[in-house]
Short mmCIF file of C-alpha atoms and ligand atoms in Angstrom, two decimals:
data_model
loop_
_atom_site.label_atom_id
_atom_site.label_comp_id
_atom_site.label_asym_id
_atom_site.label_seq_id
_atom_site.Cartn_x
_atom_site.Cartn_y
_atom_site.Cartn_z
CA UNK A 20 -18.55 -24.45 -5.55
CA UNK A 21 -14.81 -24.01 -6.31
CA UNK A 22 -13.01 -26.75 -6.82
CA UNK A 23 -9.98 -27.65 -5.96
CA UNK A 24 -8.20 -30.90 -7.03
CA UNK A 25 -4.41 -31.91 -5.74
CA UNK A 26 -2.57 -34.56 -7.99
CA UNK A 27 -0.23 -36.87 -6.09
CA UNK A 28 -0.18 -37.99 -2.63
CA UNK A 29 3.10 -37.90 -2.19
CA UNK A 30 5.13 -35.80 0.55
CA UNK A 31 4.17 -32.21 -1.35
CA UNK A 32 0.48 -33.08 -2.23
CA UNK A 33 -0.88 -34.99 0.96
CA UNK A 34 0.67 -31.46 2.83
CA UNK A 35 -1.43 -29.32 0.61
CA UNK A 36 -4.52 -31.34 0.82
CA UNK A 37 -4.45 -31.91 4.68
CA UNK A 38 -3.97 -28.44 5.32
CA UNK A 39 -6.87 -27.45 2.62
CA UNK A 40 -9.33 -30.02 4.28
CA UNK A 41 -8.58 -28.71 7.65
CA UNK A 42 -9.40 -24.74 6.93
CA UNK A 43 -11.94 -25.33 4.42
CA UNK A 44 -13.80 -27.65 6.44
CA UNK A 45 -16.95 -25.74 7.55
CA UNK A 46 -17.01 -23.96 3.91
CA UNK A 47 -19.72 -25.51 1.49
CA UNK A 48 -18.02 -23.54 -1.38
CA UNK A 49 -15.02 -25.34 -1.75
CA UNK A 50 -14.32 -28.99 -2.22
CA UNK A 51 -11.14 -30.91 -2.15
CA UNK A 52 -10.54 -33.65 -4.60
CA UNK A 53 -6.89 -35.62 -4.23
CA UNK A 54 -5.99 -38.17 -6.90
CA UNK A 55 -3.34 -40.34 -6.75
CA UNK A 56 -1.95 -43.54 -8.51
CA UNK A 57 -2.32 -45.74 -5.46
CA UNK A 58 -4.06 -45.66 -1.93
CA UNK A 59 -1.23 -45.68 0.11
CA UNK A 60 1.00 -43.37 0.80
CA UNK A 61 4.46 -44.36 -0.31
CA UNK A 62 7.39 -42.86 1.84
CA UNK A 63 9.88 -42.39 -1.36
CA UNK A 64 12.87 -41.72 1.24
CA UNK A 65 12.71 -45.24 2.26
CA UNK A 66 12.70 -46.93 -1.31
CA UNK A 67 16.41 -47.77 -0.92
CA UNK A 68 15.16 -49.60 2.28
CA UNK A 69 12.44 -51.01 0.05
CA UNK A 70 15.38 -52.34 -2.68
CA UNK A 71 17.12 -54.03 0.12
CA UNK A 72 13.88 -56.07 0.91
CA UNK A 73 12.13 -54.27 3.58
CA UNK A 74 8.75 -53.57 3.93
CA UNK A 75 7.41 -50.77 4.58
CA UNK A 76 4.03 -49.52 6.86
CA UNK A 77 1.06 -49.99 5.21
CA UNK A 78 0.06 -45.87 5.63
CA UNK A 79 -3.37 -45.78 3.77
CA UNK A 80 -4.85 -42.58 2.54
CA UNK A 81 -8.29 -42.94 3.38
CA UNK A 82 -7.37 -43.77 6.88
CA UNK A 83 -5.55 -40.42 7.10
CA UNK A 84 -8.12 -38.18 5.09
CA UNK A 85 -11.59 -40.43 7.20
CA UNK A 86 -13.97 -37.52 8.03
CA UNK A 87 -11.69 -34.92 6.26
CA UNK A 88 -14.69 -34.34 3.17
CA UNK A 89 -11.52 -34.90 0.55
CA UNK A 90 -12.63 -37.11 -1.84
CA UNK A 91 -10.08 -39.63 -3.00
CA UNK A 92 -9.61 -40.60 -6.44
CA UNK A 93 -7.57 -43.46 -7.37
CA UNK A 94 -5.86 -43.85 -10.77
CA UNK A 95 -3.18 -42.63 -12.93
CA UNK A 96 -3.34 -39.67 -14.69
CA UNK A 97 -2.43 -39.32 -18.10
CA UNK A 98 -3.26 -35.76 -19.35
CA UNK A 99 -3.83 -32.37 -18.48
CA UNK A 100 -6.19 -30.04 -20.32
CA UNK A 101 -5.85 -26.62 -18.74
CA UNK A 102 -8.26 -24.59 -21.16
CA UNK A 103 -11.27 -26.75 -20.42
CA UNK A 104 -9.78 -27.44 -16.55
CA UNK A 105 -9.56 -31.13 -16.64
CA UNK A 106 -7.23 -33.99 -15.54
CA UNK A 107 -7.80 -36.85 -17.56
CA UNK A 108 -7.26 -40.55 -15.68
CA UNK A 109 -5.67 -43.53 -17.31
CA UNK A 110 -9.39 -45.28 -17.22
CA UNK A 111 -10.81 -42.33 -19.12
CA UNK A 112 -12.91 -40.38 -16.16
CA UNK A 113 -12.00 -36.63 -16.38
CA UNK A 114 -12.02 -34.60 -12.96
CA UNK A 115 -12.79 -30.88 -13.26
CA UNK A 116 -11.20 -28.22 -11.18
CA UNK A 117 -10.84 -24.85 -10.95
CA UNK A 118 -7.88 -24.50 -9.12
CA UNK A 119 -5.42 -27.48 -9.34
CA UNK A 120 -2.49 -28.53 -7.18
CA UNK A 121 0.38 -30.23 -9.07
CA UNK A 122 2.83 -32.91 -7.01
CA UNK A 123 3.25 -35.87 -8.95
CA UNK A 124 6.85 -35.63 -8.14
CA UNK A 125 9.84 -36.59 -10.43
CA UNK A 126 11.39 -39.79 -12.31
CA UNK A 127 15.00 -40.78 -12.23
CA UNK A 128 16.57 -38.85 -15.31
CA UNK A 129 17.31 -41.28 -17.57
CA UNK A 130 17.06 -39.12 -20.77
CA UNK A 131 21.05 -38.27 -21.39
CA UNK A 132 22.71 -41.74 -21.21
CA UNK A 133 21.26 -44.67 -23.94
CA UNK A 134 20.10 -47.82 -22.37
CA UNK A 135 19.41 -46.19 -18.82
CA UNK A 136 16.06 -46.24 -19.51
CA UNK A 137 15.74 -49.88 -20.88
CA UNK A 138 18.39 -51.81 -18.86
CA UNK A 139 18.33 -50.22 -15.46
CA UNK A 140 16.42 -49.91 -12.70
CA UNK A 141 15.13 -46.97 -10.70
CA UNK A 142 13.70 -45.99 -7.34
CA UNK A 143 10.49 -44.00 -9.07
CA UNK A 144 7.62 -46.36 -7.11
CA UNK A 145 7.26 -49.05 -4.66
CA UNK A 146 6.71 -51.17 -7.21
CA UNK A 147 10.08 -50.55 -9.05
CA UNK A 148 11.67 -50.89 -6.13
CA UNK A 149 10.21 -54.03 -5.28
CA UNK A 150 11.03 -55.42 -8.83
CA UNK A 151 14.81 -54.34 -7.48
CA UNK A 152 14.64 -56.39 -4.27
CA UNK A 153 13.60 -59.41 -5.91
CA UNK A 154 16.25 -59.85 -8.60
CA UNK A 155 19.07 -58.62 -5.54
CA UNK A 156 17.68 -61.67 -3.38
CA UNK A 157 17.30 -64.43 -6.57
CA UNK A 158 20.88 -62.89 -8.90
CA UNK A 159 22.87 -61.78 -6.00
CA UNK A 160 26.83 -60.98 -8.68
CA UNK A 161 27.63 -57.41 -9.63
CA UNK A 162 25.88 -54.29 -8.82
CA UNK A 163 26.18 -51.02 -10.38
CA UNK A 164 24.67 -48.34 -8.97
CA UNK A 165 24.83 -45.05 -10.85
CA UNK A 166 25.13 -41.48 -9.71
CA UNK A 167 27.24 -40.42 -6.61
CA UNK A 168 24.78 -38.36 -5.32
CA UNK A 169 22.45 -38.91 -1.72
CA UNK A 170 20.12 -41.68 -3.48
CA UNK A 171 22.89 -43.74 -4.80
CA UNK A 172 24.69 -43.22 -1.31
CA UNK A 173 21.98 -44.49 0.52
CA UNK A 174 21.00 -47.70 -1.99
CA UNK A 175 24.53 -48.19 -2.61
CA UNK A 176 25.00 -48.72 1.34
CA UNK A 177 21.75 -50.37 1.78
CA UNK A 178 22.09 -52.83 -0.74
CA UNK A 179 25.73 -54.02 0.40
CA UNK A 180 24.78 -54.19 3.71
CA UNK A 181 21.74 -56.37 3.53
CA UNK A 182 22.46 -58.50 0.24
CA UNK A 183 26.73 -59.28 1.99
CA UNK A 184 26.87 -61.94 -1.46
CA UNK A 185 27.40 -58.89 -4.04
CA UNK A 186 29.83 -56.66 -5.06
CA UNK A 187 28.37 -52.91 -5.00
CA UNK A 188 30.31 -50.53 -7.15
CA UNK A 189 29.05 -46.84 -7.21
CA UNK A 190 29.90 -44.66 -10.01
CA UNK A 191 29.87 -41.34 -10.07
CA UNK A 192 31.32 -37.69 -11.26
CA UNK A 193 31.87 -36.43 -7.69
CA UNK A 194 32.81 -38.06 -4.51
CA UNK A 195 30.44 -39.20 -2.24
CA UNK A 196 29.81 -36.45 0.33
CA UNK A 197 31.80 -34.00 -1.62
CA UNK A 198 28.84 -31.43 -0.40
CA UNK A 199 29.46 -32.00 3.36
CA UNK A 200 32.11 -31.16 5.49
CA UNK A 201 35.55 -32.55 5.02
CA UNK A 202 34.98 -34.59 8.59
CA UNK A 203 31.48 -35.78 7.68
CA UNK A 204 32.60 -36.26 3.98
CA UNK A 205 34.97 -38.68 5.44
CA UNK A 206 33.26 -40.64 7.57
CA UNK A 207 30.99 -41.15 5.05
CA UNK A 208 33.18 -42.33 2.62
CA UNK A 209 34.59 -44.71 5.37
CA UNK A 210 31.59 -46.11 5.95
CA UNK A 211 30.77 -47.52 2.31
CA UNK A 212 34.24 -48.91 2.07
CA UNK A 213 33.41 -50.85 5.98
CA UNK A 214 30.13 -52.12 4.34
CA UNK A 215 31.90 -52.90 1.09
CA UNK A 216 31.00 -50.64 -1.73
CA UNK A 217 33.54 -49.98 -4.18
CA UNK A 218 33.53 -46.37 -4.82
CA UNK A 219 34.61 -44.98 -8.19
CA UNK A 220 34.45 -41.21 -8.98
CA UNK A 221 35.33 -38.98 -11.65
CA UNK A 222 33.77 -41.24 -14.18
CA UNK A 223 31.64 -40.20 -17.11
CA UNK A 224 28.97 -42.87 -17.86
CA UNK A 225 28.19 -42.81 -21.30
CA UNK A 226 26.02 -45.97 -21.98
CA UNK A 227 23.88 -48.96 -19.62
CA UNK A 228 24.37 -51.97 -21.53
CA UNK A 229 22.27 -55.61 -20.10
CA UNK A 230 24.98 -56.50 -18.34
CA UNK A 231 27.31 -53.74 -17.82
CA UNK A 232 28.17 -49.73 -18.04
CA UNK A 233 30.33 -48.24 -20.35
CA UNK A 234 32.23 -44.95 -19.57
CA UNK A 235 33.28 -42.67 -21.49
CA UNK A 236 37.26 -43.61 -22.94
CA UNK A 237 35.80 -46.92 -23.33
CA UNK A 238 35.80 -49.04 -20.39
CA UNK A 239 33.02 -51.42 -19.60
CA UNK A 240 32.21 -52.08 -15.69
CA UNK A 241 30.53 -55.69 -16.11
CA UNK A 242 27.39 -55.65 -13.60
CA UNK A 243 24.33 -58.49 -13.23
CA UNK A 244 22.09 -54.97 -11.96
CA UNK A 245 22.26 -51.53 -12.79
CA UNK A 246 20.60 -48.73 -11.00
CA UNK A 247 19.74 -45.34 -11.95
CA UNK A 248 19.97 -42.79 -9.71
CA UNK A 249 21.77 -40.09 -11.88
CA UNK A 250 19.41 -36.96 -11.48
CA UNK A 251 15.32 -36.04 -11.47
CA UNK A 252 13.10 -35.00 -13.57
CA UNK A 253 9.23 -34.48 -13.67
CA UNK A 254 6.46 -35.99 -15.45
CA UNK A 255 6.41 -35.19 -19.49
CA UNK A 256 2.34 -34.64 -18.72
CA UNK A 257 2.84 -30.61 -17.78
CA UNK A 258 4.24 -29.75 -21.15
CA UNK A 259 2.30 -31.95 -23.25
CA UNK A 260 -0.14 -29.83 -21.48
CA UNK A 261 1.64 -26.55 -22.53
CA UNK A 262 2.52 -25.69 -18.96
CA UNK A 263 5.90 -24.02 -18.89
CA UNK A 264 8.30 -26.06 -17.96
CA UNK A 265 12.21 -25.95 -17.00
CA UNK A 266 14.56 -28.23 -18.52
CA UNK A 267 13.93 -31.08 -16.72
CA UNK A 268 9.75 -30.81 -16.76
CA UNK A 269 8.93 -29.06 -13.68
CA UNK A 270 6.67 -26.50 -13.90
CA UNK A 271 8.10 -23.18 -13.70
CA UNK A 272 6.29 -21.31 -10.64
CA UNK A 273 6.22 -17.62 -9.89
CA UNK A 274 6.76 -16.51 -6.22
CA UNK A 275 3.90 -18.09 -5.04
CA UNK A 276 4.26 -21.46 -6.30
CA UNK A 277 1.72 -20.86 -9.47
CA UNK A 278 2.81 -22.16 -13.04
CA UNK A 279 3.93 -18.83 -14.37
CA UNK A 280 1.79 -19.56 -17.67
CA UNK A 281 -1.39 -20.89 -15.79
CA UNK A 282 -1.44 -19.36 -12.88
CA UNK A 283 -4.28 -21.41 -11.69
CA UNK A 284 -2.04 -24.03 -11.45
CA UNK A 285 0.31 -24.66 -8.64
CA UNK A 286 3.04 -26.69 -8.67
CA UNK A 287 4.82 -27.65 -5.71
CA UNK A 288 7.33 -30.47 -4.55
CA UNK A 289 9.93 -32.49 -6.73
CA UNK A 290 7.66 -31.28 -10.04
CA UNK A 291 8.15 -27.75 -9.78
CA UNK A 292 11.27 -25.49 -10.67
CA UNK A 293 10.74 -23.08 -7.24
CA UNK A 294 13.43 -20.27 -7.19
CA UNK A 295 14.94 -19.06 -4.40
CA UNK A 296 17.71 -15.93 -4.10
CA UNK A 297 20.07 -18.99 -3.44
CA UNK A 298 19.03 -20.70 -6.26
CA UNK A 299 16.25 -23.37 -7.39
CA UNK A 300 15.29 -25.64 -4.62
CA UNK A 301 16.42 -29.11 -5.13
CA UNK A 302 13.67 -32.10 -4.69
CA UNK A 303 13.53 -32.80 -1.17
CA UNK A 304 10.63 -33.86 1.81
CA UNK A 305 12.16 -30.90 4.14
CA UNK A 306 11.03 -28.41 1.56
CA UNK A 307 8.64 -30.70 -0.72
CA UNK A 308 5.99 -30.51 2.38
CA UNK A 309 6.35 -26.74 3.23
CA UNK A 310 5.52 -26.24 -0.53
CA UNK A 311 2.37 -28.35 -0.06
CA UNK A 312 0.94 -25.73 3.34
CA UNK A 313 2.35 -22.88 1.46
CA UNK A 314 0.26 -23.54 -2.07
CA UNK A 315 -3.03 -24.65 0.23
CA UNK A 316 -2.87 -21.41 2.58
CA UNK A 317 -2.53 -19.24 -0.80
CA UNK A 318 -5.35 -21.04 -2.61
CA UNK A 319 -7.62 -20.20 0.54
CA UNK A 320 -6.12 -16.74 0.85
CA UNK A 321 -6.88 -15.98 -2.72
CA UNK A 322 -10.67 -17.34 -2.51
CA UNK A 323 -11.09 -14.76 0.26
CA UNK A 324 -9.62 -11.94 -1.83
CA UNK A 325 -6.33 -11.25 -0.86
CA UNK A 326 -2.77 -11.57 -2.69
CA UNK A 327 -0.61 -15.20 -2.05
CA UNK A 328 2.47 -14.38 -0.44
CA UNK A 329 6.56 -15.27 -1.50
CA UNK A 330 7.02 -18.55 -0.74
CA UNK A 331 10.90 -19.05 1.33
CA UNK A 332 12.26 -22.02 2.36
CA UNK A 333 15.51 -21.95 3.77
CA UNK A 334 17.74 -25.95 4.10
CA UNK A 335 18.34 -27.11 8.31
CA UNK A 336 19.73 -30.32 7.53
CA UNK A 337 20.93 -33.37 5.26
CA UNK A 338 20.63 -36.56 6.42
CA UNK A 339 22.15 -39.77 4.91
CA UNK A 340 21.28 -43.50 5.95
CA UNK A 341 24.54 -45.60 5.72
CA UNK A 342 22.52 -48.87 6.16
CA UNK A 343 20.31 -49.67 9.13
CA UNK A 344 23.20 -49.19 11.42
CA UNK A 345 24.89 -45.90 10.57
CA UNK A 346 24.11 -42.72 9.20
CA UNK A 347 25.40 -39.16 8.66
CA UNK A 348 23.73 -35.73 9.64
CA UNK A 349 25.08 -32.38 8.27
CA UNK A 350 23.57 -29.46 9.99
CA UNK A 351 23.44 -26.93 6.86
CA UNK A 352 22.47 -22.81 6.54
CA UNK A 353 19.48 -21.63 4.91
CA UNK A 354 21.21 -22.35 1.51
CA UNK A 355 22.15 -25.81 1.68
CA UNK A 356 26.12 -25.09 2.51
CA UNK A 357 27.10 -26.76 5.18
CA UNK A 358 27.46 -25.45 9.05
CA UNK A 359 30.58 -26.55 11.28
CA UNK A 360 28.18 -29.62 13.10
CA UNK A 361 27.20 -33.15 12.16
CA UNK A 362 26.29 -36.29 13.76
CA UNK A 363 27.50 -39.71 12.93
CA UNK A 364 26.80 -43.22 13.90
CA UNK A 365 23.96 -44.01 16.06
CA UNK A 366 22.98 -40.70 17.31
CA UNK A 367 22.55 -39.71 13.18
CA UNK A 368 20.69 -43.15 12.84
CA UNK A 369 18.19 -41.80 15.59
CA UNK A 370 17.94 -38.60 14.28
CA UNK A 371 17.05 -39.75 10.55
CA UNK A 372 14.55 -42.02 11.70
CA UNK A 373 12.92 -39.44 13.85
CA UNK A 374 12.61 -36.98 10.94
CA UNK A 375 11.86 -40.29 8.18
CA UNK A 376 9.15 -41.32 10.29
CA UNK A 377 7.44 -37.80 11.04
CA UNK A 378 5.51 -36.61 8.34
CA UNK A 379 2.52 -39.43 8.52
CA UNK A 380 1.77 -38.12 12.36
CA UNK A 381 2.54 -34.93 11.25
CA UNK A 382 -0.24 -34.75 8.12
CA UNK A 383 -2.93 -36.67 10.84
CA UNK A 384 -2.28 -33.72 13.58
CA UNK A 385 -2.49 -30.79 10.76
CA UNK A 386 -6.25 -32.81 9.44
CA UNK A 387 -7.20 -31.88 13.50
CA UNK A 388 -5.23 -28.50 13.68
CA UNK A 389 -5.19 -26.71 11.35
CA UNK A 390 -2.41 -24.42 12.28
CA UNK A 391 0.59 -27.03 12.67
CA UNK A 392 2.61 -27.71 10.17
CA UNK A 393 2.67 -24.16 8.88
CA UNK A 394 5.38 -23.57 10.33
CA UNK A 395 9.01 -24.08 8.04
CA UNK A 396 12.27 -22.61 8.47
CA UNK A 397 11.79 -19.22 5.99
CA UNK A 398 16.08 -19.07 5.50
CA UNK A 399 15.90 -15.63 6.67
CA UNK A 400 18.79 -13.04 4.92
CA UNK A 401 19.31 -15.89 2.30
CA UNK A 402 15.77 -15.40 1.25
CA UNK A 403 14.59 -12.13 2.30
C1 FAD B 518 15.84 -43.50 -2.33
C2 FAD B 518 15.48 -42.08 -2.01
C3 FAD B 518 15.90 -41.53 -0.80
C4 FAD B 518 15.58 -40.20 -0.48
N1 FAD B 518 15.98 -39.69 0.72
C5 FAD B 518 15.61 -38.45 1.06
C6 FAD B 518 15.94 -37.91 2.34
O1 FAD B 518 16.60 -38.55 3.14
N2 FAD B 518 15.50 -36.65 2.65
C7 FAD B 518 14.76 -35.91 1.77
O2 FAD B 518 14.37 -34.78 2.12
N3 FAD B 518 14.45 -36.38 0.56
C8 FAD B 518 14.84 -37.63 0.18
N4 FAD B 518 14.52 -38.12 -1.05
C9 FAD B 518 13.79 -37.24 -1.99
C10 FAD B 518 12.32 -37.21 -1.62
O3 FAD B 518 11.83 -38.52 -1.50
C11 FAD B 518 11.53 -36.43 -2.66
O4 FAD B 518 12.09 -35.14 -2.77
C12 FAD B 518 10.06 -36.32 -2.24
O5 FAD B 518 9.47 -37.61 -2.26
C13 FAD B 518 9.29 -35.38 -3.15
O6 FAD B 518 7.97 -35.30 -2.72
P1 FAD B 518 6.80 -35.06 -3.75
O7 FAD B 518 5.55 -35.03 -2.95
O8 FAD B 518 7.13 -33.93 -4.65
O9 FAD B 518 6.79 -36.37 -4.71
P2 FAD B 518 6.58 -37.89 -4.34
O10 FAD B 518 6.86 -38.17 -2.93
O11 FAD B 518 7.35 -38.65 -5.38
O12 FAD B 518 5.01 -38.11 -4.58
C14 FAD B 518 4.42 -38.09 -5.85
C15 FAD B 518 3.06 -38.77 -5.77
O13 FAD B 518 2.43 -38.68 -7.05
C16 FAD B 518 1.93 -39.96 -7.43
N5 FAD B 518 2.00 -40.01 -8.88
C17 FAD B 518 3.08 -39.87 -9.68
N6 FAD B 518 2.71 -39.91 -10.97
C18 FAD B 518 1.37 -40.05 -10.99
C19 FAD B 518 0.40 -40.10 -12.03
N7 FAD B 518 0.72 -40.01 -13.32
N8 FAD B 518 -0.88 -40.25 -11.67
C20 FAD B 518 -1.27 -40.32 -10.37
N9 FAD B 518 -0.39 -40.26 -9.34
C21 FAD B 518 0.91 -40.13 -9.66
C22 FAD B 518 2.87 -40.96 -6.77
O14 FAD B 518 2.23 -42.20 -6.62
C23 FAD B 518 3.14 -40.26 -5.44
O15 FAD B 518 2.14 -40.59 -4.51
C24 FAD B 518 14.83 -39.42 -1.41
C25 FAD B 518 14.42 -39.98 -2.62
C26 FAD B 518 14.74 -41.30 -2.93
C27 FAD B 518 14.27 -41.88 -4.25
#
């Protein structure tokens, strides 16, 4: 029996696992094992909706994986041990593998700025997010929200729009939108100053105090709430483990999306540093979930005998929620630059929910075919 174990049901890891239980099915040689901190799945791109006091579908993973044969293990784990092949859970049970999937995703970065990590909060879980949209509806006052970036876009907008008693400042190095095109870029940036948000780039934060962030020449930005959202970075388990690791704790991966020291490891999604020609892929769902098929069809390719291929990826899109009631679209080439064409408005708030809402269909229709979802934008020259 080989056995195969996934960590993380996130976008990345529920990819790999439906698409392992689906060709592995009639095999009595493999089994799939997925473990993940909670039985739900959590849709992370909607955590700025979950800050601004929605709720979210109640999307449970043993509804999804019913009559799959993946076993489902629920807990938190704490530690890796890759020469005896065993994940180690926060209630002390160890899981064996022999081949193991890696997607427990990333963590705000909190690591370069002092206090960030005590006195602000972060989109990493429901939970934390949660713990946001309580003290927004009882404190209401100042919000600083901190990185310029598409998270602190989208919570910037979505907290001004649904909490209209406080004042949203968002602080960053770069513009908002500096990465789209000058039109989109614009509207954007229109958009946050119709629902409110003060927008201040060009700013170097250099401390989160309990009430307030200091920048760099001195100035302090008073604020009741802080939020992170400057940067990711992965779990500090892979290199405790001695898995090679990048500078931010995702597991370097060779072409194939194994850990270039254990190569029986593959690490896919927001925890793994995957190169492209273009460059290293950022975290994302559009490329987290074609990471997941891509390390499950090479696991099963290599059990049969044969070589994994390259993994490419190549960027379609970037899509921004501007509150429930706007949004912007940029249509991008395989490497993330942007292409002449963009949506705005409503058509862009149709088109993001469309693509928000597809992967939980998506992952049910791959557990019954097995050959959807395999199919990914490969960014053609910009990859080849
Ligand atoms: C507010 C916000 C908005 C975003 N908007 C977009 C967007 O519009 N488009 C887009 O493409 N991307 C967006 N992203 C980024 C996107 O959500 C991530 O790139 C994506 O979730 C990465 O998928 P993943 O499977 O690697 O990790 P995750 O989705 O984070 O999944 C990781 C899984 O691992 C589990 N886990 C973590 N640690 C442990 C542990 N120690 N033990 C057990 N289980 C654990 C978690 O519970 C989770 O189920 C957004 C992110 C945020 C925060």
């Amino acid at each position: 029996m080989h056995r195969i174990v996934v960590l993380g049901a996130g976008y990345a890891g529920l990819a790999a696992t439906v698409v392992l239980a689906a060709r592995s099915r009639r095999r009595d040689d493999v089994s799939v094992t997925l473990v993940n901190a909670t039985g739900r799945f959590t849709e992370r791109l909607r955590l700025h909706q979950v800050a601004a006091g929605e709720r979210l579908a109640d999307l449970r993973l043993s509804d999804l994986l019913a009559g799959t044969g993946v076993t489902l293990e629920y807990g938190w784990v704490t530690a890796l041990d890759p020469a005896a092949r065993v994940v180690r859970l926060d209630d002390e049970r160890d899981i064996g593998y022999d081949t193991l999937v890696y997607a427990l995703g990333g963590v705000a970065d909190t690591t370069g700025v002092p206090g960030a990590d005590a006195h602000a909060y972060a989109l990493d879980t429901g939970q934390h997010a949660e713990l946001l949209a309580h003290r927004l509806a009882r404190r209401g006052g100042t919000v600083a929200v901190c990185g310029s970036g598409l998270t602190g876009i989208e919570a910037a907008a979505e907290i001004a729009e649904q909490y209209p008693g406080t004042a949203v400042t968002l602080l960053g190095r770069t513009e908002p939108g500096a990465d789209l095109r000058p039109a989109a870029g614009r509207y954007l940036r229109d958009a946050l100053r119709r629902l409110g948000v003060r927008v201040r780039t060009g700013v170097e934060i250099r401390k989160v105090l309990p009430d307030a962030v200091a920048l760099a020449g001195g100035e302090i930005v008073p604020a009741d709430t802080v939020l992170w959202t400057g940067g990711v970075r992965g779990l500090p388990l892979a290199a405790a483990a001695g898995l090679a690791v990048d500078g931010a704790d995702r597991i370097v991966t060779d072409a194939a999306l194994r850990s270039v020291s254990h190569p029986e490891v593959y690490a896919i999604g927001d925890a793994a540093a995957i190169e492209q020609r273009y460059g290293l892929l950022h975290g994302s769902c559009q490329s987290g979930m074609p990471t997941g098929v891509h390390a499950a069809r090479s696991i099963l390719a290599t059990l049969a005998g044969g070589e994994p291929p390259r993994f490419r990826f190549g960027y379609y899109h970037t899509t921004i929620s501007l509150g429930r009631a706007d949004a912007v679209v940029q249509f991008t080439r395989p490497d993330g630059a942007p292409r002449r064409l963009s949506l705005t408005g409503r058509l862009a708030v149709r088109y993001k929910e469309t693509v928000s809402a597809a992967p939980w269909p998506t992952y049910r229709r791959m557990t019954r075919l097995p050959g959807t979802g395999s199919i990914w934008p490969r960014g053609g020259r910009f990859t080849r």
